[in-house]
Coordinates of C-alpha atoms in Angstrom, one line a residue:
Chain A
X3 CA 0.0 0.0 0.0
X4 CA 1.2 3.2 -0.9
X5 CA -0.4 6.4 0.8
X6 CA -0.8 10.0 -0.4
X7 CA 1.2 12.2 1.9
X8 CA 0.0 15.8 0.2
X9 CA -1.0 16.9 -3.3
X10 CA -1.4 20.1 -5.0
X11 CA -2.8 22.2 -8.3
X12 CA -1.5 24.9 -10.4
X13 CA -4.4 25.9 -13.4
X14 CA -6.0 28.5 -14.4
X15 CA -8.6 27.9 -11.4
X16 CA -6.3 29.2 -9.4
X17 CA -3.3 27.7 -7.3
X18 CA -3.5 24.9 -5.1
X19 CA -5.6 21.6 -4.5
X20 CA -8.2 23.5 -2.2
X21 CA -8.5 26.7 -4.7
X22 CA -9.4 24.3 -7.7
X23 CA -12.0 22.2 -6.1
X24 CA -13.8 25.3 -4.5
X25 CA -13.5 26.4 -7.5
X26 CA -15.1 23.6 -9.3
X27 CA -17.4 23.2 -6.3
X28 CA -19.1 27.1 -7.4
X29 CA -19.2 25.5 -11.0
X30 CA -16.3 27.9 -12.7
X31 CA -14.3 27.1 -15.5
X32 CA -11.0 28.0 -16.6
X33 CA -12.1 27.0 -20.6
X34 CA -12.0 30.6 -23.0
X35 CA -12.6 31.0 -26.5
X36 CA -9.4 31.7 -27.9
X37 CA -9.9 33.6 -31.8
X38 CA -5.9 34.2 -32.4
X39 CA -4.0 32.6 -30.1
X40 CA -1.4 30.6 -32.9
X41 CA -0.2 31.6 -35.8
X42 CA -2.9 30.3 -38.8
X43 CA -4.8 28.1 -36.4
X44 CA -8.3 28.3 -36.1
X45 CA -10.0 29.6 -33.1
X46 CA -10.4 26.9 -30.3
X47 CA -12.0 26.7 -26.7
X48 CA -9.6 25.8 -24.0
X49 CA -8.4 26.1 -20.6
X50 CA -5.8 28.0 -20.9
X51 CA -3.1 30.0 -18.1
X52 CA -3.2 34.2 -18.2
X53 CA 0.1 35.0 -18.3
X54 CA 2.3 31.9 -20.5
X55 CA 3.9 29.5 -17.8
X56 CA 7.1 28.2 -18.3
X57 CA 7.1 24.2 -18.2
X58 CA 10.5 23.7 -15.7
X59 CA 9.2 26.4 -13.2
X60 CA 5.2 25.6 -13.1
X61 CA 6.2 22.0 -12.0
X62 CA 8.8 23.1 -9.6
X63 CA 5.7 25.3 -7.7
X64 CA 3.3 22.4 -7.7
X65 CA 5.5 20.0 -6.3
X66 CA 7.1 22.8 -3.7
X67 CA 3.5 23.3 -2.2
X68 CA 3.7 19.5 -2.1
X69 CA 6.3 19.1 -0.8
X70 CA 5.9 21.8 2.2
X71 CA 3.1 20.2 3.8
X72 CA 5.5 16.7 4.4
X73 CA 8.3 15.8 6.1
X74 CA 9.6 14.0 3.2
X75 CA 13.7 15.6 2.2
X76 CA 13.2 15.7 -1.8
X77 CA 17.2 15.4 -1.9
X78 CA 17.4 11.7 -0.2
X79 CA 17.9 8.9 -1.8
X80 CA 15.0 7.2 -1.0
X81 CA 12.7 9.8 -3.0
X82 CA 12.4 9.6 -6.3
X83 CA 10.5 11.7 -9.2
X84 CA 8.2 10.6 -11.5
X85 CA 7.4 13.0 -14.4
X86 CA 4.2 12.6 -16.3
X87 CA 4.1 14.2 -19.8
X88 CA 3.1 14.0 -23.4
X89 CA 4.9 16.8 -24.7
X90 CA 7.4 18.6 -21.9
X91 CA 8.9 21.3 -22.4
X92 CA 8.6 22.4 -26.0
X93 CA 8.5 18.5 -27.2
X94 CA 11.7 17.9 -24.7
X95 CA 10.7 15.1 -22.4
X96 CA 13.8 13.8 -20.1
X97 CA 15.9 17.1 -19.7
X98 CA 12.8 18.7 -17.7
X99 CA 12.2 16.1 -15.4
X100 CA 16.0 16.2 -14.9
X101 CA 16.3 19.9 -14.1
X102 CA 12.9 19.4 -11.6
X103 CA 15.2 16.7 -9.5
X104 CA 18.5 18.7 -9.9
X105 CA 16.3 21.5 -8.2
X106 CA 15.6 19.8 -5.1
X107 CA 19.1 18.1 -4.9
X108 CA 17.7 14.6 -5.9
X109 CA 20.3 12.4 -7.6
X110 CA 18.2 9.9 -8.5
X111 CA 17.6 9.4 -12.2
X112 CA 13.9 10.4 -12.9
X113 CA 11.5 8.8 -14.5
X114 CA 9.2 10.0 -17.1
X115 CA 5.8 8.0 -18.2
X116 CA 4.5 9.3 -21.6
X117 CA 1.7 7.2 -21.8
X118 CA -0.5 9.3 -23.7
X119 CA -3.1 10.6 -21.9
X120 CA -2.8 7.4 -19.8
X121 CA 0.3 8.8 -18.4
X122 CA -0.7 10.5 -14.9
X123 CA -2.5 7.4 -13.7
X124 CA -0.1 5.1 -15.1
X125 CA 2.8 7.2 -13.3
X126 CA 0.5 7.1 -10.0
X127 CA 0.8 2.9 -11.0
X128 CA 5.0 3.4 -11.4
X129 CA 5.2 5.1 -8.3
X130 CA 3.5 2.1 -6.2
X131 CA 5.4 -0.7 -7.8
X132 CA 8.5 1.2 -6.9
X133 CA 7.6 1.7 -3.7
X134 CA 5.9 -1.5 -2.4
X135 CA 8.8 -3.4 -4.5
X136 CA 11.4 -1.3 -1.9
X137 CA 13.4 0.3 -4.0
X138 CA 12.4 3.9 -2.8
X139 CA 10.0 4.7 -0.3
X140 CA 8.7 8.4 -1.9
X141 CA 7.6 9.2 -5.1
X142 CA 6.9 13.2 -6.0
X143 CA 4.6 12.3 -9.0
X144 CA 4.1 15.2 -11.2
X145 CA 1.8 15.8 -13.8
X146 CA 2.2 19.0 -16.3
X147 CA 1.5 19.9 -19.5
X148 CA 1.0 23.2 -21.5
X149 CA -0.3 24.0 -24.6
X150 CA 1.7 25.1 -27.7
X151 CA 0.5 25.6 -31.9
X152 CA 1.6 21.9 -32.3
X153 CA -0.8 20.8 -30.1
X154 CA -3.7 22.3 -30.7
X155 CA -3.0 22.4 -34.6
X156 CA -2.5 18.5 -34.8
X157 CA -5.8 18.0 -32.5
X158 CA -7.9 20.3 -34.8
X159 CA -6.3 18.3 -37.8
X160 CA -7.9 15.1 -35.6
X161 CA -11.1 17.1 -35.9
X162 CA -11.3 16.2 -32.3
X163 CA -11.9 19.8 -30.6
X164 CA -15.1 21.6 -29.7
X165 CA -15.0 25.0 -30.3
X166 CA -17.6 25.5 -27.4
X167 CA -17.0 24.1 -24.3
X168 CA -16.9 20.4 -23.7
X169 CA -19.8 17.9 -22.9
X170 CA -19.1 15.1 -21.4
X171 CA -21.2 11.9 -21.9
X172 CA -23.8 14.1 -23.3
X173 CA -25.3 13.1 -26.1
X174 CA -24.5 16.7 -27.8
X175 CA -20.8 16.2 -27.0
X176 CA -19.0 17.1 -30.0
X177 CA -15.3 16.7 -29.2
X178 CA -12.8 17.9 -26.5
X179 CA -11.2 21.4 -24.9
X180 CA -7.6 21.0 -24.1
X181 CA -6.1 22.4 -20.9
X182 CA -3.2 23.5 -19.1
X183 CA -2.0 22.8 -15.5
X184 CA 0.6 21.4 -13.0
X185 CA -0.4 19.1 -10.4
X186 CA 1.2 16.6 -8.0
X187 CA 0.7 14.3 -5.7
X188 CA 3.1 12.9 -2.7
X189 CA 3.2 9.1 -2.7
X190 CA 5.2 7.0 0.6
X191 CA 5.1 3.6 2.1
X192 CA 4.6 5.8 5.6
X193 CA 1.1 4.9 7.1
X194 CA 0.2 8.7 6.9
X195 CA -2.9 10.7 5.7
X196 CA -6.7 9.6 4.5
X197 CA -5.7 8.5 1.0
X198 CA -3.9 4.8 0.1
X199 CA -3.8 3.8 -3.6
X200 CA -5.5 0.8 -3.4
X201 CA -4.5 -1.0 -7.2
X202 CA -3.7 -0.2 -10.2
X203 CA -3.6 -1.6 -13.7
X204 CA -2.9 -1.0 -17.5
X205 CA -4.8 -2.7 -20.5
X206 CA -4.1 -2.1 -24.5
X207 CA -7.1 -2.7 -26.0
X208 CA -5.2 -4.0 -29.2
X209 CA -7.9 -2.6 -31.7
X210 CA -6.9 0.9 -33.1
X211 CA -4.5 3.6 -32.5
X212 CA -6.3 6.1 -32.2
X213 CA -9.9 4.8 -31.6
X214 CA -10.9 3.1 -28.5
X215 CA -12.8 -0.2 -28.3
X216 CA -16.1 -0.5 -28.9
X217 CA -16.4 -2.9 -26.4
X218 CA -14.0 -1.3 -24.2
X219 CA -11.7 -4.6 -24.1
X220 CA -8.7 -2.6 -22.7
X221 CA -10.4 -0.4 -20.2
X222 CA -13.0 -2.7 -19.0
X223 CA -9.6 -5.3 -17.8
X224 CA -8.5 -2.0 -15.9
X225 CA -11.7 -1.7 -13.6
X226 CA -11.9 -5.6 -13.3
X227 CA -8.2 -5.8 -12.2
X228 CA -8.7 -3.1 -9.8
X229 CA -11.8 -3.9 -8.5
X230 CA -10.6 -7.1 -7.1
X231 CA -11.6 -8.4 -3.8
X232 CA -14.7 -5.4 -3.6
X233 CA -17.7 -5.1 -4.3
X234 CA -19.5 -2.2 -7.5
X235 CA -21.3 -1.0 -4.4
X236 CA -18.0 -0.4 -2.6
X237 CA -17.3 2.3 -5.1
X238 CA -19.3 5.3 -5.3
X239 CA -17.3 7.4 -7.4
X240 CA -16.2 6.6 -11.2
X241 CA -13.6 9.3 -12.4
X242 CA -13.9 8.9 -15.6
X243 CA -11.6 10.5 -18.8
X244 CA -14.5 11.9 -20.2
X245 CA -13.0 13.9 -23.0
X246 CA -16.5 14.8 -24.8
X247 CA -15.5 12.8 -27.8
X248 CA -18.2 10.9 -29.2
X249 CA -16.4 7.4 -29.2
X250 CA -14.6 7.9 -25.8
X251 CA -17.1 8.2 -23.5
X252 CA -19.0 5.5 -25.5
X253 CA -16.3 3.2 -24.8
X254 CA -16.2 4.0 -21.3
X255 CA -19.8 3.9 -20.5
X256 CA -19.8 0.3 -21.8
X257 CA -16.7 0.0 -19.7
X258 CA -18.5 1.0 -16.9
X259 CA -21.6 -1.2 -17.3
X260 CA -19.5 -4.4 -18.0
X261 CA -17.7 -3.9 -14.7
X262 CA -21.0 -3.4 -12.9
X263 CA -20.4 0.3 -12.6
X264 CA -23.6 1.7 -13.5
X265 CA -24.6 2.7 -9.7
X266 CA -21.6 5.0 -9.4
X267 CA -21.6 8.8 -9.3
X268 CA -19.6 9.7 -12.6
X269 CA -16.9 12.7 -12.2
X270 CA -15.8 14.4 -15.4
X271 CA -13.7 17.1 -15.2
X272 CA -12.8 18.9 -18.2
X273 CA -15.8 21.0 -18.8
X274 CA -14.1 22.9 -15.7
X275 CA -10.1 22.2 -16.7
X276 CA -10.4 20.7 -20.2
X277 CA -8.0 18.3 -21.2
X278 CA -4.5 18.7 -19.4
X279 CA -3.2 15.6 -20.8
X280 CA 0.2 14.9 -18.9
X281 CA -1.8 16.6 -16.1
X282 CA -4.9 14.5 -16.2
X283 CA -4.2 11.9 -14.3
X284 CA -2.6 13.5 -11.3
X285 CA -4.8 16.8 -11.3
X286 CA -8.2 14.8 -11.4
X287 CA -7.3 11.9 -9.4
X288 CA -6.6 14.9 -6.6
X289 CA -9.7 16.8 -7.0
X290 CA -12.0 12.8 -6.9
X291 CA -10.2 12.8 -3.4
X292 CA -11.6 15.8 -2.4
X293 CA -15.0 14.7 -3.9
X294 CA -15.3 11.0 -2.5
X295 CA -15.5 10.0 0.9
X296 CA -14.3 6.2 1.3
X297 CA -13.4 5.0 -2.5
X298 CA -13.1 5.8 -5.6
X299 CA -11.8 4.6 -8.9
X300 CA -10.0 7.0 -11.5
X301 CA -9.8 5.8 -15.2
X302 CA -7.8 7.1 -18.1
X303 CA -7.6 6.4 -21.8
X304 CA -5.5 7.4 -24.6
X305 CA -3.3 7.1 -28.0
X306 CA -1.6 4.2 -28.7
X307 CA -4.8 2.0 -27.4
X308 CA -3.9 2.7 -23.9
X309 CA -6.3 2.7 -20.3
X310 CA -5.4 3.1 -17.3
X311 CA -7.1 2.3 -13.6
X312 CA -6.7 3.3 -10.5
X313 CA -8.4 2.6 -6.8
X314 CA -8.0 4.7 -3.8
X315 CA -9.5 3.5 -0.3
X316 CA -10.1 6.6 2.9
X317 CA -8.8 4.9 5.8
Chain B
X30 CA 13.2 -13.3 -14.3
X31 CA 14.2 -15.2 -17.3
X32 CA 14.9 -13.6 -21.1
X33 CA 14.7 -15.9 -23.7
X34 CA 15.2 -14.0 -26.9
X35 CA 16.9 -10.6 -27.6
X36 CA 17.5 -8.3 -30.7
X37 CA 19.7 -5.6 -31.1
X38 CA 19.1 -3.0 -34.2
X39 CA 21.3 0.0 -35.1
X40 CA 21.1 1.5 -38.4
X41 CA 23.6 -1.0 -39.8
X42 CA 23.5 -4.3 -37.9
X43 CA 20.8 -6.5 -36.7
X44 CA 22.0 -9.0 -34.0
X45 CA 19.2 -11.3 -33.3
X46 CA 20.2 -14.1 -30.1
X47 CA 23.9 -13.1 -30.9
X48 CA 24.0 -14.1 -34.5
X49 CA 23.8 -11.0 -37.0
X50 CA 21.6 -11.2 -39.7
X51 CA 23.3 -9.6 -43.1
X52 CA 21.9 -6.3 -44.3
X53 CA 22.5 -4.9 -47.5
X54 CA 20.6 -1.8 -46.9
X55 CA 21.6 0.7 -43.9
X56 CA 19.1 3.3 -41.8
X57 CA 15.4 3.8 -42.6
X58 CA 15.4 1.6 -45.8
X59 CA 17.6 -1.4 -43.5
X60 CA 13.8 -1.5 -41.8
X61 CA 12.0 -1.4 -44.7
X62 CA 14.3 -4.2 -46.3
X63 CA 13.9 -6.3 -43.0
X64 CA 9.9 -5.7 -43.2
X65 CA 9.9 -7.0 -47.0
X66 CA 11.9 -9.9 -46.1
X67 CA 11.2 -10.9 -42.4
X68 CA 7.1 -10.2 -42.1
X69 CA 5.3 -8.3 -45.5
X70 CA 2.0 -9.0 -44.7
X71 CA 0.7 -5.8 -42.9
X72 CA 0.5 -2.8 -44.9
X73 CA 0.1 -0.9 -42.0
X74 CA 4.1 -1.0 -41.8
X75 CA 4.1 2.4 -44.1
X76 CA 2.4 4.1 -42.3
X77 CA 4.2 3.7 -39.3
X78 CA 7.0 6.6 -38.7
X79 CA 10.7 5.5 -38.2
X80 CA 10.0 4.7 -34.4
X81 CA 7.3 2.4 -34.7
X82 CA 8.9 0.7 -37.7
X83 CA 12.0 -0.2 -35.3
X84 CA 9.7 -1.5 -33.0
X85 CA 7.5 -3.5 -34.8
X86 CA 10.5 -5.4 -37.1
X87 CA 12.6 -5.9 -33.9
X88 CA 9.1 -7.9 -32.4
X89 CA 8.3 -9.1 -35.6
X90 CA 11.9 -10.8 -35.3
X91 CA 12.2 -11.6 -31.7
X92 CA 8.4 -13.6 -32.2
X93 CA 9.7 -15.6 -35.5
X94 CA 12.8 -16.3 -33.0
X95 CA 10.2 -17.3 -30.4
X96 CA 8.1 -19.4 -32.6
X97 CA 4.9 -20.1 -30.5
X98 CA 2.0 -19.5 -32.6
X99 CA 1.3 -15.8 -33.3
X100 CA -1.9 -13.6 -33.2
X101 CA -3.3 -15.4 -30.6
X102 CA -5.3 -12.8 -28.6
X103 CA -3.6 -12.8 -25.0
X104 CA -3.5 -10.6 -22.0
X105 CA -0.9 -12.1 -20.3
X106 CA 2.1 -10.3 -22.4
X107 CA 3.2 -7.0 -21.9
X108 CA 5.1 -4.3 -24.0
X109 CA 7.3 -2.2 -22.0
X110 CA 9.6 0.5 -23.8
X111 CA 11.9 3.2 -22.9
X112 CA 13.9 5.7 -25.1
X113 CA 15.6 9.4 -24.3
X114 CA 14.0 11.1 -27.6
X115 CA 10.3 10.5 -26.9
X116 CA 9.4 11.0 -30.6
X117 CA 11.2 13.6 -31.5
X118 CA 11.9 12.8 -35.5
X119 CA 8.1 12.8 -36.1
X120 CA 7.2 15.6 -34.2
X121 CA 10.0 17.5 -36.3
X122 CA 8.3 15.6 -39.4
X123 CA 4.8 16.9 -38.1
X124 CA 6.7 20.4 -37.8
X125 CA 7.0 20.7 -41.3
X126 CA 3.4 20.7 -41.9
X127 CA 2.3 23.3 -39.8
X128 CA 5.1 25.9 -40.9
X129 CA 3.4 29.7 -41.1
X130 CA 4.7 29.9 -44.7
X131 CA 2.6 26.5 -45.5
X132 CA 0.0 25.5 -42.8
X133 CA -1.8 22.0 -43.6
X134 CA -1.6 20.1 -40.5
X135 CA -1.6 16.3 -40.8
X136 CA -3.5 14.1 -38.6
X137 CA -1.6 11.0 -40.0
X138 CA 2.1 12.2 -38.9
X139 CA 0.1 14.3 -35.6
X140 CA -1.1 10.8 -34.3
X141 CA 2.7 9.4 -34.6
X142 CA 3.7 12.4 -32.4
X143 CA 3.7 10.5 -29.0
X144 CA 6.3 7.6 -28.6
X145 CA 3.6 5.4 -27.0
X146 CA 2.4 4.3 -30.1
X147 CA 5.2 2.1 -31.0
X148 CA 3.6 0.0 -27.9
X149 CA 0.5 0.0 -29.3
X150 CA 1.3 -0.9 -33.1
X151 CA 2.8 -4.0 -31.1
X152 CA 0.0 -4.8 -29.7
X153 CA -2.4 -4.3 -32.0
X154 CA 0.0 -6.6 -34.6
X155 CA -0.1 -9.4 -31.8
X156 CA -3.5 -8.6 -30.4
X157 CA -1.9 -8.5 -26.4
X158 CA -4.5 -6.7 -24.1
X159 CA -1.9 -6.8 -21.1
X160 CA -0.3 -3.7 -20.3
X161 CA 1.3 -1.2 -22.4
X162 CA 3.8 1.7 -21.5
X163 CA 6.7 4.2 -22.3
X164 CA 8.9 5.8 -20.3
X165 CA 11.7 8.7 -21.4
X166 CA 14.9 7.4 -19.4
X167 CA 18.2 8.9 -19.1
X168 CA 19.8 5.2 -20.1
X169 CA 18.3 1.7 -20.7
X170 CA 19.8 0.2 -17.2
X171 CA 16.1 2.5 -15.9
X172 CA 14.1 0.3 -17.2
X173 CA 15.1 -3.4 -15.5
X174 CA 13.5 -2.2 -12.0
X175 CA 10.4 -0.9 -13.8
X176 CA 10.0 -4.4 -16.2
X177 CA 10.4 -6.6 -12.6
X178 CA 8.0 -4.7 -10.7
X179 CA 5.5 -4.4 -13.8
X180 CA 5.7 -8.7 -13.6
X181 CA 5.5 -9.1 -10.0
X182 CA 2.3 -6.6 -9.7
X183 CA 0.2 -8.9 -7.4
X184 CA -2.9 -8.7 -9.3
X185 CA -2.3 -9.2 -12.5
X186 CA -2.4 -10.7 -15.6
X187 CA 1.3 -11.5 -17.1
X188 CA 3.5 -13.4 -17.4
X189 CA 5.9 -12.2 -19.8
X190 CA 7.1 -8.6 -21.4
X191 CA 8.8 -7.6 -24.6
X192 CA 10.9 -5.1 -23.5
X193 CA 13.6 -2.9 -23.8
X194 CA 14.7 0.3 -25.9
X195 CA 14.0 1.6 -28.7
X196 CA 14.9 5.2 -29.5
X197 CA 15.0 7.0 -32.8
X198 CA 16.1 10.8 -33.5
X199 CA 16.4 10.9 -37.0
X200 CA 16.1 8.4 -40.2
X201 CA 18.9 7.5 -40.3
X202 CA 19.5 7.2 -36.3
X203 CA 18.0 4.8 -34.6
X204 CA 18.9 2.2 -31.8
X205 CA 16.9 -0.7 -30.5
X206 CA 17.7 -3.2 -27.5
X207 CA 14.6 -5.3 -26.8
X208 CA 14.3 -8.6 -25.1
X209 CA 11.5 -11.4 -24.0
X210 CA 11.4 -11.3 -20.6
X211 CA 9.5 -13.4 -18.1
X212 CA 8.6 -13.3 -15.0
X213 CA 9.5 -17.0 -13.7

């Protein structure tokens, strides 16, 4: 068992875990319309920061707040850092992460999980198996991505971006909002605070790279895997990715049902944050703790035919 | 844990369980050669970018190697990878179409832009729902912890990985290290 010492939330809901979820709570959202913000692209809806963050520092913030509220010492060698990101810093994955540990004098080598958008949970899912395995016995997870012309140019080429804001598992939903933020969460084999992750577990759904399963083979083996040894009524809270895509939340609804998920409260996030890819998985997972009360499950899918699942359990 | 086949790829050599296999070609078309000759029967190969193709031949050759039946659907196999570039000679591909002086984005070289997919081609090719996942190390020696503790995860499914790395910045520079591993 691995047990979440402290978390926090940089986005453009303001800054820290407590700020975002009141926020969400009085039903704001960070998503704009955006007529010129690239070069030639056309105008999108997205959450998006004020004043343009820079990738190194933002994450350095999110994990200092983290950080301060625990008595972990970032610079032992029992701590380690796990980066979760599709695109870094201006398409520069490892040299970030490695300027985030040389910041707080930690010599271990990070690790980043690009995952797709799969990669916050599945870094959540690193971080235990390092831990329970022994080999460190802290893990700063943290999630970050910002948004750049490539991005949003290449999603629009997708044709996968509403231009008004996002619906999730609506049947008007007519594609995604994309989203900036940092976010981390504090992970440690120390019997501390409410929060243990419970399980975790990764499924390709060996169909299509970039369209989910109709039947939801990949993410369906996620909630099965993680829901062993308790009971669909044990869990009244389904985070789910929820992008507003027409074929994602399909798949995940059937995902849901074939797990005997139906009775669960659904969260879904990015009509308040969008879609902060890298971000995703630690920034939602963090704001379903705030939500739930004794456990939850937080699902993730992406690219590549990727899900993702994890279970957290309030002691 | 227990590895049973391993191939090594750079853009001149293929070293497949320590004998090399003799290329006439070298660099991008070395993959396409060993694709012709080696597997030819998925024409989703071209549309793969250079990162994918080095992953899928190098499988495509360890599995011959391995010679249990193929295409079997399976959950018990996962596809593990690591590189330093991410999938940085795409993305710079992708680049080139959205350039101010000549701006038509393509979603064919966009969807290529995350290295993940390489995993995913793999599986799709060999139908494996177990687990798949990338991770941007600073050197393949990273990635041994993460493979062992992926296998020993109490609850689940596998049994074996096909792992390794598999890093590409540019056509013509590539370098793949990729084993079957199992977990007893």
């Amino acid at each position: 068992m691995i047990y979440c010492l402290a978390h926090h939330i940089i986005s453009p809901l303001g800054d820290g875990s407590q700020a975002n979820f009141e926020a969400v709570r009085a039903g704001k959202t960070g998503l704009r319309y955006y007529a010129n913000r690239f070069v030639s692209v056309e105008p999108f809806c997205a959450s998006l920061f004020t004043e343009p963050q820079a990738f190194v520092p933002l994450c350095i913030h999110s994990a200092e707040q983290a950080i301060k509220e625990t008595n972990i010492v970032p610079s032992d060698e029992n701590v380690v850092l796990v980066l979760s990101t599709t695109k870094g810093d201006n398409l520069d994955l490892l040299s970030p992460a490695q300027q985030i540990a040389e910041h707080f004098g930690n010599r271990n080598k990070p690790i980043v999980v690009s995952n797709a958008c799969t990669s916050g949970v599945c870094a959540h899912i690193t971080a235990q198996r390092l831990l329970e395995s022994g080999i460190y016995q802290h893990a700063i997870v943290i999630g970050c991505d910002l948004q750049t012309r490539f991005i949003v140019s290449g999603f629009q080429a997708f044709k996968a971006l509403s231009d008004e804001p996002c619906l999730p598992f609506s049947p008007e939903r007519k594609g995604l909002n994309l989203g900036e933020a940092a976010a981390t969460i504090i992970w440690s084999t120390d019997k501390q605070g409410d929060w243990r992750l419970a399980a975790g577990s990764i499924h390709n759904d060996a169909n299509h790279i970039s369209a989910p399963s109709r039947t939801a083979e990949g993410a369906f083996r996620c909630l099965r895997d993680v829901m062993q040894g308790v009971q669909p009524e044990d869990i009244e809270l389904v985070g789910v990715h929820g992008t507003a895509t027409p074929y994602n939340d399909a798949m995940e609804q059937v995902a849901i049902e074939r797990a005997g998920l139906a009775h669960a409260t659904i969260s879904a996030l990015k009509p308040y944050f969008g879609h902060t890819m890298g971000a995703a998985g630690v920034l939602e997972t963090i704001i379903c703790m705030l939500t739930a009360k004794k456990q939850f499950i937080k699902m993730l899918s992406g690219f590549g035919g990727v899900n993702a699942a994890i279970r957290l359990k309030c002691e | 844990m227990r590895i049973t086949h391993e191939i090594e790829i750079t853009p001149t050599a293929v070293i497949l369980d320590g004998q090399t296999l003799t290329q006439t070609e070298t660099g991008e078309k070395m993959l396409i050669g060993l694709y012709r000759q080696h597997a030819n029967d998925y024409p989703k190969f071209f549309k793969m970018d250079t990162l994918c193709r080095l992953g899928f031949i190098a499988t495509e050759l360890l599995l011959q190697a391995e010679g249990a039946e193929r295409f079997v659907p399976t959950e018990d196999r996962a596809v593990i990878l690591a590189n330093r570039n991410a999938s940085i000679k795409n993305d710079k591909d992708y680049l080139k179409t959205i350039s101010e002086q000549d701006y038509y984005p393509s979603p064919a070289l966009f969807v290529y832009t995350l290295p993940n997919i390489v995993t995913g081609e793999i599986a799709i090719r060999n139908k494996y729902m177990g687990e798949t996942a990338f991770y941007i190390l600073d050197t393949p020696d990273q990635l041994m912890p993460i493979v062992e503790t992926t296998l020993n995860t109490p609850y689940s499914t596998l049994n074996s990985a096909i792992a390794g790395w598999c890093d590409c910045s540019d056509a013509n520079t590539f370098y793949a290290k990729i084993q079957i591993i199992w977990k007893n």
